[in-house]
Each structure stands twice: as C-alpha cells, then as structure tokens.
Coordinates of C-alpha atoms in Angstrom, one line a residue:
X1 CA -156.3 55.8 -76.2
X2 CA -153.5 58.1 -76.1
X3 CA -151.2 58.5 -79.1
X4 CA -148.2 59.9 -78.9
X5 CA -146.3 61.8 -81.4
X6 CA -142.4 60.3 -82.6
X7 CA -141.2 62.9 -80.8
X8 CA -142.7 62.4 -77.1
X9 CA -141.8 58.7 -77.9
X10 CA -138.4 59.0 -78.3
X11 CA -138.0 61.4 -75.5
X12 CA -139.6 58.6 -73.4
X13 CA -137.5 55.8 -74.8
X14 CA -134.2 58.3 -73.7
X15 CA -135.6 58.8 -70.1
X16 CA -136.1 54.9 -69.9
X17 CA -132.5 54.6 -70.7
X18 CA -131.4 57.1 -68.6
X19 CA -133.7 55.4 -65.3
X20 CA -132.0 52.2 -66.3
X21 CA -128.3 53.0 -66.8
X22 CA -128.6 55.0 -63.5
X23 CA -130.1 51.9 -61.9
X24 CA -127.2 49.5 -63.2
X25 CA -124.6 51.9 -61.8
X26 CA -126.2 52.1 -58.7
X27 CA -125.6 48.5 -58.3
X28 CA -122.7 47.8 -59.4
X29 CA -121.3 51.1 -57.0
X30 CA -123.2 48.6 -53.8
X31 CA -121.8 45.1 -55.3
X32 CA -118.3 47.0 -55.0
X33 CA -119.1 47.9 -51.4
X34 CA -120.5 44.7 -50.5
X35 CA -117.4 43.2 -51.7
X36 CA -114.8 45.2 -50.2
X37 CA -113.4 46.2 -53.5
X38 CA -111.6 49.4 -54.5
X39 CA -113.9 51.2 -57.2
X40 CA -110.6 53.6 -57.6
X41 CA -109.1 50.4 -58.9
X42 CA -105.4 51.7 -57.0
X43 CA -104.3 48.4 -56.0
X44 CA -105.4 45.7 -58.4
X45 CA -106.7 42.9 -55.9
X46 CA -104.3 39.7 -58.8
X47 CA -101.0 41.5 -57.0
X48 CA -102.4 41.2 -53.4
X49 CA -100.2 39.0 -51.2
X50 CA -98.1 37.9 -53.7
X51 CA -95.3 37.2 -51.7
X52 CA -92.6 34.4 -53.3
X53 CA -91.4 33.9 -49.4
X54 CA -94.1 32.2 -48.2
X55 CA -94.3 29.8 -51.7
X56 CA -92.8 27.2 -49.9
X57 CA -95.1 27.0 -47.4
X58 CA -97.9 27.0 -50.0
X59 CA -96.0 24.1 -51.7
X60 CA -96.5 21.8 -48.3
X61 CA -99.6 22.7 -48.0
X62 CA -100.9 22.5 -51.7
X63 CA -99.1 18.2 -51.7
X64 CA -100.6 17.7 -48.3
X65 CA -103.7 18.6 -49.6
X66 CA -102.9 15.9 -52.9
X67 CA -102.4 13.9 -50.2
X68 CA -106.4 14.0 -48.8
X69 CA -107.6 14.4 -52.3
X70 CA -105.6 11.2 -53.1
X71 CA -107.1 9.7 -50.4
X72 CA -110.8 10.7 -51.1
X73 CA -110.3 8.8 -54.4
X74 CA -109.1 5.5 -53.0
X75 CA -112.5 5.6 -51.1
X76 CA -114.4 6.3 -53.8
X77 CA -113.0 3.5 -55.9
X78 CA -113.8 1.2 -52.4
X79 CA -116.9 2.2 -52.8
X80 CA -117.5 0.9 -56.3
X81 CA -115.8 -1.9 -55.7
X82 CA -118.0 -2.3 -53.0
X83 CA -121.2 -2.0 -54.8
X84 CA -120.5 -4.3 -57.0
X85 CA -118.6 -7.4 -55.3
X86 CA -119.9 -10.5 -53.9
X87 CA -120.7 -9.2 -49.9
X88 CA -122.2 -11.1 -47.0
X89 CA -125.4 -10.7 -46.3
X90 CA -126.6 -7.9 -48.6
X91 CA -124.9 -8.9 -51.3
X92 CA -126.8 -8.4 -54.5
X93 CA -129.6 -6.6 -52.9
X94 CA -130.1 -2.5 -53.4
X95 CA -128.8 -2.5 -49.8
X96 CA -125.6 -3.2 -51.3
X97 CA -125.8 -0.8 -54.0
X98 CA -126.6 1.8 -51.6
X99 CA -123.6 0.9 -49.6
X100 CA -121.3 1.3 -52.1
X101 CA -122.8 4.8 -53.1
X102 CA -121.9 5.6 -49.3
X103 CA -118.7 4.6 -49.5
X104 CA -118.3 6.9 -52.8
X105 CA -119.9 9.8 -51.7
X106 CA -118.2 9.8 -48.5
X107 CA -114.7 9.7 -50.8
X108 CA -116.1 12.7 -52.6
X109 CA -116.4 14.4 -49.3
X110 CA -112.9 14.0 -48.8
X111 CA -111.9 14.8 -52.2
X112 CA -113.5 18.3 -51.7
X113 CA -111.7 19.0 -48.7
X114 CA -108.4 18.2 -50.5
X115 CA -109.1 19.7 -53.4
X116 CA -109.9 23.1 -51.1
X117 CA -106.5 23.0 -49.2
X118 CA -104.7 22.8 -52.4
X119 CA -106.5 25.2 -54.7
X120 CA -106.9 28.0 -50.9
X121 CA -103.6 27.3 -48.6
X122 CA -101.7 25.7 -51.4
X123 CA -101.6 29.0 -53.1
X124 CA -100.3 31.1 -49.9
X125 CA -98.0 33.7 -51.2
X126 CA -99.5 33.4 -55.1
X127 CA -103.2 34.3 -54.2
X128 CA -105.2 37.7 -53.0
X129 CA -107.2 35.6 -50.5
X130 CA -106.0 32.1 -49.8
X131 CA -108.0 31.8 -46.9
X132 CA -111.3 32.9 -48.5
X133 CA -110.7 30.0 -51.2
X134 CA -110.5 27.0 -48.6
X135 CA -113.6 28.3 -46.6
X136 CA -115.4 29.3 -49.4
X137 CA -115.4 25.2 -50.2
X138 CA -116.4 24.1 -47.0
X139 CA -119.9 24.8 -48.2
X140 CA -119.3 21.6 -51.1
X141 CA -117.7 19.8 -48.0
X142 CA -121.1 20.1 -46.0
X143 CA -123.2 19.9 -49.5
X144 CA -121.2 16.5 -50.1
X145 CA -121.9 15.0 -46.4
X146 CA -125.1 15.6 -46.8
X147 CA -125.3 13.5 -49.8
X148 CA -123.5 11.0 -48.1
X149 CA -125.6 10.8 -45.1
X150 CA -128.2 10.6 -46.9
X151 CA -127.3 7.6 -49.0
X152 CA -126.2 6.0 -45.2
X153 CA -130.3 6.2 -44.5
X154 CA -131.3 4.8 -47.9
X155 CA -128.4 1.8 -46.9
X156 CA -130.6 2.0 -43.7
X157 CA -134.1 1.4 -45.3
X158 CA -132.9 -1.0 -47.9
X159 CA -131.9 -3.8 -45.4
X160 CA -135.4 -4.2 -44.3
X161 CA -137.1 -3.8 -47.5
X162 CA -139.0 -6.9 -48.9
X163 CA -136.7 -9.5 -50.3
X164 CA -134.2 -8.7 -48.2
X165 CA -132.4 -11.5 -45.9
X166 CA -133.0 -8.5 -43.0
X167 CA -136.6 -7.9 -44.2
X168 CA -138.2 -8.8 -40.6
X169 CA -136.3 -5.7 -39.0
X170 CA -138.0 -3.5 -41.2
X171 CA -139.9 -2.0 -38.2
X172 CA -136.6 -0.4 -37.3
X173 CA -134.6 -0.2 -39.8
X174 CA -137.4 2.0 -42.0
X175 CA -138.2 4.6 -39.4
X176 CA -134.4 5.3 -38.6
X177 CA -133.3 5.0 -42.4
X178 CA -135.9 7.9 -42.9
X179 CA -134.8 9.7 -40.3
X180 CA -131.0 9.7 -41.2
X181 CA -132.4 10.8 -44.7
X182 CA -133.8 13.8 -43.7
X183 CA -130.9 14.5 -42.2
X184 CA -129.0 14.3 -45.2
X185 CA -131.1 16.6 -47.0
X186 CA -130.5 19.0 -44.2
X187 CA -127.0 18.4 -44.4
X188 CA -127.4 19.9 -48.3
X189 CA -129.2 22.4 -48.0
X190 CA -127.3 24.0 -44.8
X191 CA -123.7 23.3 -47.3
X192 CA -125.7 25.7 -49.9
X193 CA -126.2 28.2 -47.2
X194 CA -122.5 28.3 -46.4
X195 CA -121.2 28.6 -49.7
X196 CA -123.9 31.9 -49.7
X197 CA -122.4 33.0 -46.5
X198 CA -119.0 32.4 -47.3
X199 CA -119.2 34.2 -50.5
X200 CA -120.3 37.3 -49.2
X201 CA -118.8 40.9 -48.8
X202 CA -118.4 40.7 -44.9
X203 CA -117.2 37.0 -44.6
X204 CA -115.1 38.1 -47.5
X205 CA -113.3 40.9 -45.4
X206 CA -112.8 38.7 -42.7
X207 CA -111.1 36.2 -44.7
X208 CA -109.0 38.7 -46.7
X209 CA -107.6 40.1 -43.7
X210 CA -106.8 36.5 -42.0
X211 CA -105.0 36.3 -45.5
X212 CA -103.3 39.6 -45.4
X213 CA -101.9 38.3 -41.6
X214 CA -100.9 34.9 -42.7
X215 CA -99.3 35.6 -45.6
X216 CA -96.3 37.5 -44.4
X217 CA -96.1 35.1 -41.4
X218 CA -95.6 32.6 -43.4
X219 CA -92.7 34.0 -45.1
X220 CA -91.3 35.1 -41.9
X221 CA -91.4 31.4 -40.8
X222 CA -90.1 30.1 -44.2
X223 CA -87.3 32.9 -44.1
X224 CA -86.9 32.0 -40.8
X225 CA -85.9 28.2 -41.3
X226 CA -84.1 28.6 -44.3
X227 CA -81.6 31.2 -42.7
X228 CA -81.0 28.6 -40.0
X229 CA -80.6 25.9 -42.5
X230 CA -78.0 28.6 -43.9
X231 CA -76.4 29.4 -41.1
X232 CA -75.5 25.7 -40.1
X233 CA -75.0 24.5 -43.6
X234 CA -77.5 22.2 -42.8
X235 CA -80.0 23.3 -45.2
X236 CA -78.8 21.9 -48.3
X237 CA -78.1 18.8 -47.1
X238 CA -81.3 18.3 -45.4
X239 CA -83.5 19.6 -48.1
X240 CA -81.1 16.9 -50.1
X241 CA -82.1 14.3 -48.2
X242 CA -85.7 14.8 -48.0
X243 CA -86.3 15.2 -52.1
X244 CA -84.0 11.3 -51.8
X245 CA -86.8 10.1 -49.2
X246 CA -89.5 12.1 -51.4
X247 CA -88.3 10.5 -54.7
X248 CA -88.3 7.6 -52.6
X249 CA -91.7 7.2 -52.0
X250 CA -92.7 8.3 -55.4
X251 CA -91.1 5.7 -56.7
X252 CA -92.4 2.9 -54.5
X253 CA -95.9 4.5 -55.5
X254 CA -95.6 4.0 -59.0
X255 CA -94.4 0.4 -58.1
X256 CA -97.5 -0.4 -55.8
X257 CA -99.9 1.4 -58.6
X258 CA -98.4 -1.4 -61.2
X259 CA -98.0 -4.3 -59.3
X260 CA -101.8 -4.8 -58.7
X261 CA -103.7 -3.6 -61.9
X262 CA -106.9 -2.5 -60.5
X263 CA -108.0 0.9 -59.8
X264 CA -107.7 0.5 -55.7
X265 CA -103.9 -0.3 -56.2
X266 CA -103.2 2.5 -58.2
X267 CA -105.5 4.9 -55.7
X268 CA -102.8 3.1 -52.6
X269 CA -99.8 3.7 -55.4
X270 CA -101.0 7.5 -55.7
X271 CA -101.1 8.0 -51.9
X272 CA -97.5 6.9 -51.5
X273 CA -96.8 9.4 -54.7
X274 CA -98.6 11.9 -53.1
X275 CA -96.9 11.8 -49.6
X276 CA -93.5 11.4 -51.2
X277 CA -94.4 15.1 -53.0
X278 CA -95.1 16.5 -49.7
X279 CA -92.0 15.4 -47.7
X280 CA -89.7 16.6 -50.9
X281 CA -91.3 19.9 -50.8
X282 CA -90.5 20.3 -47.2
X283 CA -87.0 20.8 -48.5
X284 CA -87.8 24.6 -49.9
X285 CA -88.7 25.0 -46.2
X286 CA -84.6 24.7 -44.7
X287 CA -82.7 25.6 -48.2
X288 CA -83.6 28.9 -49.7
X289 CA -81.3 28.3 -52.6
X290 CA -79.0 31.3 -51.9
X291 CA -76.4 30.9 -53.9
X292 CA -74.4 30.6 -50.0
X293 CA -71.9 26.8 -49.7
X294 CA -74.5 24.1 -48.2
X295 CA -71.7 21.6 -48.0
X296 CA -70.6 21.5 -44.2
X297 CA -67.0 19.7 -45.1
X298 CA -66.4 22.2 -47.4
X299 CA -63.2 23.5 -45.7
X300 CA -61.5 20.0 -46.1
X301 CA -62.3 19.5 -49.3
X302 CA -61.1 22.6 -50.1
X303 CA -58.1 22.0 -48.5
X304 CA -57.7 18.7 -50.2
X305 CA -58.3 20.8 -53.2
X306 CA -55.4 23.3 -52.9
X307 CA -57.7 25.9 -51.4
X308 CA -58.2 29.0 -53.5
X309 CA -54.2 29.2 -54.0
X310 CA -53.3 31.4 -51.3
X311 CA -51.7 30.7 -48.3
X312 CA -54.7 29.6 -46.5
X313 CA -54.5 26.0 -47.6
X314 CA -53.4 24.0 -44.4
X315 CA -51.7 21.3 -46.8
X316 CA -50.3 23.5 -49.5
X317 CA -46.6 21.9 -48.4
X318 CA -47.8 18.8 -48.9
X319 CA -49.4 18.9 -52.1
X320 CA -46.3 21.3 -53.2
X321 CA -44.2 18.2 -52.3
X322 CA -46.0 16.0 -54.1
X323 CA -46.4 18.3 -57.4
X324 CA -42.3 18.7 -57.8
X325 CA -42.2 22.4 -56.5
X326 CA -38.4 23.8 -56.1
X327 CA -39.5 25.0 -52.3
X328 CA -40.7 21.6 -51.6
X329 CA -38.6 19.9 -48.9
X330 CA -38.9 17.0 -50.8
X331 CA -37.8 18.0 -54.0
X332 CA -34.9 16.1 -54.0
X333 CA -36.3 12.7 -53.6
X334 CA -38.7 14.0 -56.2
X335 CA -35.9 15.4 -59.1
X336 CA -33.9 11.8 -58.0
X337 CA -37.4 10.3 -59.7
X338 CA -37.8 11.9 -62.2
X339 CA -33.6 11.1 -63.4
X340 CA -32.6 14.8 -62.5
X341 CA -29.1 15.4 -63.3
X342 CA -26.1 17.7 -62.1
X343 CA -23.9 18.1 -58.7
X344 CA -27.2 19.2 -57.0
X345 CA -28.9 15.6 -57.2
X346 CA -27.5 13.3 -54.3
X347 CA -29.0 10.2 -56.7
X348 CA -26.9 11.0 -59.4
X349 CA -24.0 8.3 -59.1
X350 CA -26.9 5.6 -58.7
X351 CA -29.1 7.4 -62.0
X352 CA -26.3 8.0 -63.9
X353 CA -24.9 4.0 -63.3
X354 CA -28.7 3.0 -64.0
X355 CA -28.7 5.2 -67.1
X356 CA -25.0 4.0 -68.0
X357 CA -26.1 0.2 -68.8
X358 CA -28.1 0.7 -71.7
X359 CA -25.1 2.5 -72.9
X360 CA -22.7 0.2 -71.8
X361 CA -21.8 -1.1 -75.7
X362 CA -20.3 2.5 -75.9
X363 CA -17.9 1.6 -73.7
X364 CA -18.5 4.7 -71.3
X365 CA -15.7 4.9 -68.9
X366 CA -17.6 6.1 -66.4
X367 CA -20.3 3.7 -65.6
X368 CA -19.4 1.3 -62.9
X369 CA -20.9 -1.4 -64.3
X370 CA -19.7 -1.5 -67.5
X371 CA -17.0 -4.7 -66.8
X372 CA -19.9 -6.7 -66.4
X373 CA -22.0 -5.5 -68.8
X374 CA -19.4 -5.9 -70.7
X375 CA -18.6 -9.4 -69.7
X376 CA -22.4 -10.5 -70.4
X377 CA -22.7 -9.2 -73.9
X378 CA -19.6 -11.2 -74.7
X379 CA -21.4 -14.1 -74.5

C-alpha cells in the first residue's frame, strides 16, 4: 500500500476540485445552450414580451380559461356526487364508486386544460413565453386522461365482477375493462413524455418564437379595436355595456350558487360568475381608456350645457334669454318679471299699479287704483 505524504494529498484533493468545478461549468455552459438562453445575460428573459397592448387580450383569454376550469370542477363535484348517491343498477357496488372516480377524473382533465389557458395565453403581453406555458401543460392534460380512462376500464370490470347485478356479462365486460386499462396507463405514461418534450431546449425555441409573433399581434389587434371604438365613440359605451351584462351575470351566479346549498349549485353559480368575467373583460378590447369623449351625444349636451362659452354654442341666444342677459331679445319680458323700473320697461304702468296697492294707505297719487283701495279699507 501506497502512502502518501500531506503534501501529494492535498495537491490531489486541489486537482479533484479543479476536474469537478470544470465539469459543473461545462454543464451549466450546455444547459444554457439547450435552453436557448443568453449566458451574456443582455436581455433578461422577466422583460421579454412584456407588452401592456396586448393585456387585454390576455384578460379574455385568462376568464375564458376560468371559464373551463370552472367547469372542470362542476364535473368533478358530479362525480362525487355520483359515487356516492342512490343509482340504478350499480348502485352501491364498486362499479359505482368507480364511476364516480370517472366522472372526477375526467373534471380534473378539464380543470388542467383551464388552468393552462389561464396561467399560458392569459398572461399574453405579461409573460416571456405564453405559449410555452399552455403547451408545456398539455403533458398533465394527457397524464390526467390517462387516469381517467383508466378508471373508465376499472368501471368496465367492476360491472361483471361477482356480486354484481351484471355479474353474468363478466365474459365481456372483464376482457374489455382490461383492455381500456391498459390503455389508460398508456395514456400516462405518453402525458409524462410530453411534458419531457415540451420542456426542452428546441420545443422551447419553437414556442418562444410563436410567442415572440403573437404577442405584438395581439396588441396590434387590441390597438386596432380600441382605435375604432375611438373613432366612432362607440368604445366607451360598448365596453359600458358589456361590464352591465358582465356584472350581470356575476350577480345571477352568486344568486344560483346560494339558492341551492350544495356544492354542484355553487360549481353552476361559478360558471355564470365566470362567463360574466369574460364578457366584461371584452370591454378593454373596444375602449382603450384614452382620456378621448366616449359619449356620442356629447355635442348636444354640450350645447344644452352652454358649450365651452364661446360662440360655438348653437343655443347660446336661448339660454342668454333665459338667464336675463341685456343682448337678449327677450330682456324686456324678462326685466318686466323681475319688477324692473324706469321709462325703458313697457310693463311699468302695470308694475308700478301692482306695486302701488300695498301702498295705497299712503295715499299715492299716482296709483290707479287707489279710489278703490281706498274705498275697501274704509270698510
């Protein structure tokens, strides 16, 4: 046996280190290729396609995505529901258990899908890769069929298994419950090569790139809608409307979700919630928020507001009239109101006799009626 001294063992220990951090950046320097990154680090990848004009577009499609999610639940709670009520035939057998779990599952599937709209497109304009996020979860989408075909053949076996009211088809019903099994696991095991392939460096490029396209395009299309809405003064309105018809909906939700008390009613109620979301954020699509008038009867009301007080307003003589101006052609039926006096008022002899009777006690000569006011307070 060979001993070494502490000095050849420490200059081994250093070359170890040496092999090993040269190994481990080695690595790292390939696991950058692979992923299409930027080892010079000039353009982090959080600021990539962040692009605030295609949000809106992201919005729809993160609340349409709620929407399938929302949906994928209400399934799943059937299917619980389903396992565990009173059913014909199968009821109380594992047939029936295995039914529900189908049902679920099969919710889950959809839930997965939703959730991968909303958490991939829903983020267009606030995410590097949008794209790359909802097909990196197709590979859960398949993973989750797969569990729900495969609890379709164990529904499939169970109705012919002993004890069962169907137990004398279970020459049929075993066989093709097995065989829909298998397929199953298939179905999960292909999902987990999906999410392998989808998460790697040259799926990723492609991906990022369909990103990179469909990011600006959707701003373009967004921009694009919103100017028209704009233009026409349509936009606020419309986008008005549809967050009414939105709310709408949300409300009658939250009413259906009540009225029942059981999870299935409130799955229905969040549906209806989840739709109403979607068609109120349709509105970001035709009003831009600009700061520009929305209001298409904006010139009469500003005309029935006296304008911007130049001579622009169509009924400035009119509501000059009306206000007592001195270049109103109406001013003298106006000052004759409001008890005017002097030689310019053609109203003065009937103000003045109207004003003279309260005086007439002080025996003013020069109201007309004073004789028989006169007369009266004699009396």
């Amino acid at each position: 046996m060979k001993i070494q001294n502490p000095l050849q063992a420490s200059s081994a220990v250093l070359q170890s280190r040496t092999l090993l951090a040269a190994a481990a950046f080695a690595v790292l320097t390939l696991a950058g290729c692979a992923s299409g990154g930027n080892p010079n680090g000039d353009t982090p990848a959080s600021t990539a396609n962040n692009n605030p004009g295609a949000v809106p577009v992201g919005n729809v499609a993160s609340n349409s995505g709620n929407v399938v999610t929302q949906t994928g639940k209400t399934v799943s709670d059937l299917g619980t529901t389903i396992g565990t009520a009173p059913v014909p035939v199968v009821g109380g057998t594992a047939a029936q258990k295995d039914l529900g779990a189908t049902v679920t599952s099969a919710g889950n599937t959809v839930q997965t899908l939703g959730n991968g709209i909303s958490n991939g497109l829903g983020k267009i304009g606030s995410t590097p890769d949008p794209v790359g996020t909802t097909v990196q979860s197709s590979g859960d989408v398949v993973r989750s069929a797969g569990v729900t075909v495969g609890n379709a053949g164990q529904t499939v076996s169970d109705l012919g298994a002993a004890g069962s009211p169907l137990a004398p088809l279970n020459p049929v019903t075993a066989p093709v419950g097995s065989g829909v099994s298998a397929l199953g696991q298939v179905l999960q095991g292909a999902g987990g090569l999906v999410t392998i392939g989808t998460s790697s460096g040259p799926v990723q490029q492609i991906t990022q790139q369909t990103s990179n396209a469909i990011v600006p395009l959707s701003a373009q299309v967004a921009q694009g809608t919103q100017a028209v809405g704009s233009t026409t003064m349509l936009g606020g309105p419309l986008a008005g409307a549809l967050n009414t018809v939105g709310g709408g909906l949300q409300s009658a939700g939250a009413q259906v979700g009540a009225a029942g008390g059981n999870p299935l009613t409130r799955d229905v109620g969040g549906v209806i919630g989840a739709v109403g979301s979607t068609v109120a954020s349709a509105g970001g699509l035709v009003n831009g928020g600009s700061g520009g008038s929305t209001n298409p009867l904006a010139p009469i009301t500003n005309a029935l507001g006296g304008g911007l007080g130049g001579g622009s307003n169509p009924l400035a003589p009119v509501t000059g009239a009306l206000s007592g101006g001195g270049s109103s052609p109406l001013a003298p039926v106006t000052s004759a109101l409001s008890g005017a006096t002097g030689s310019g008022n053609p109203l003065a002899p009937i103000t003045n006799a109207l004003g003279g009777v309260t005086n007439a006690t002080g025996g003013s000569g020069s109201n007309p009626l004073s004789p028989l006011t006169g007369a009266l307070s004699a009396h």
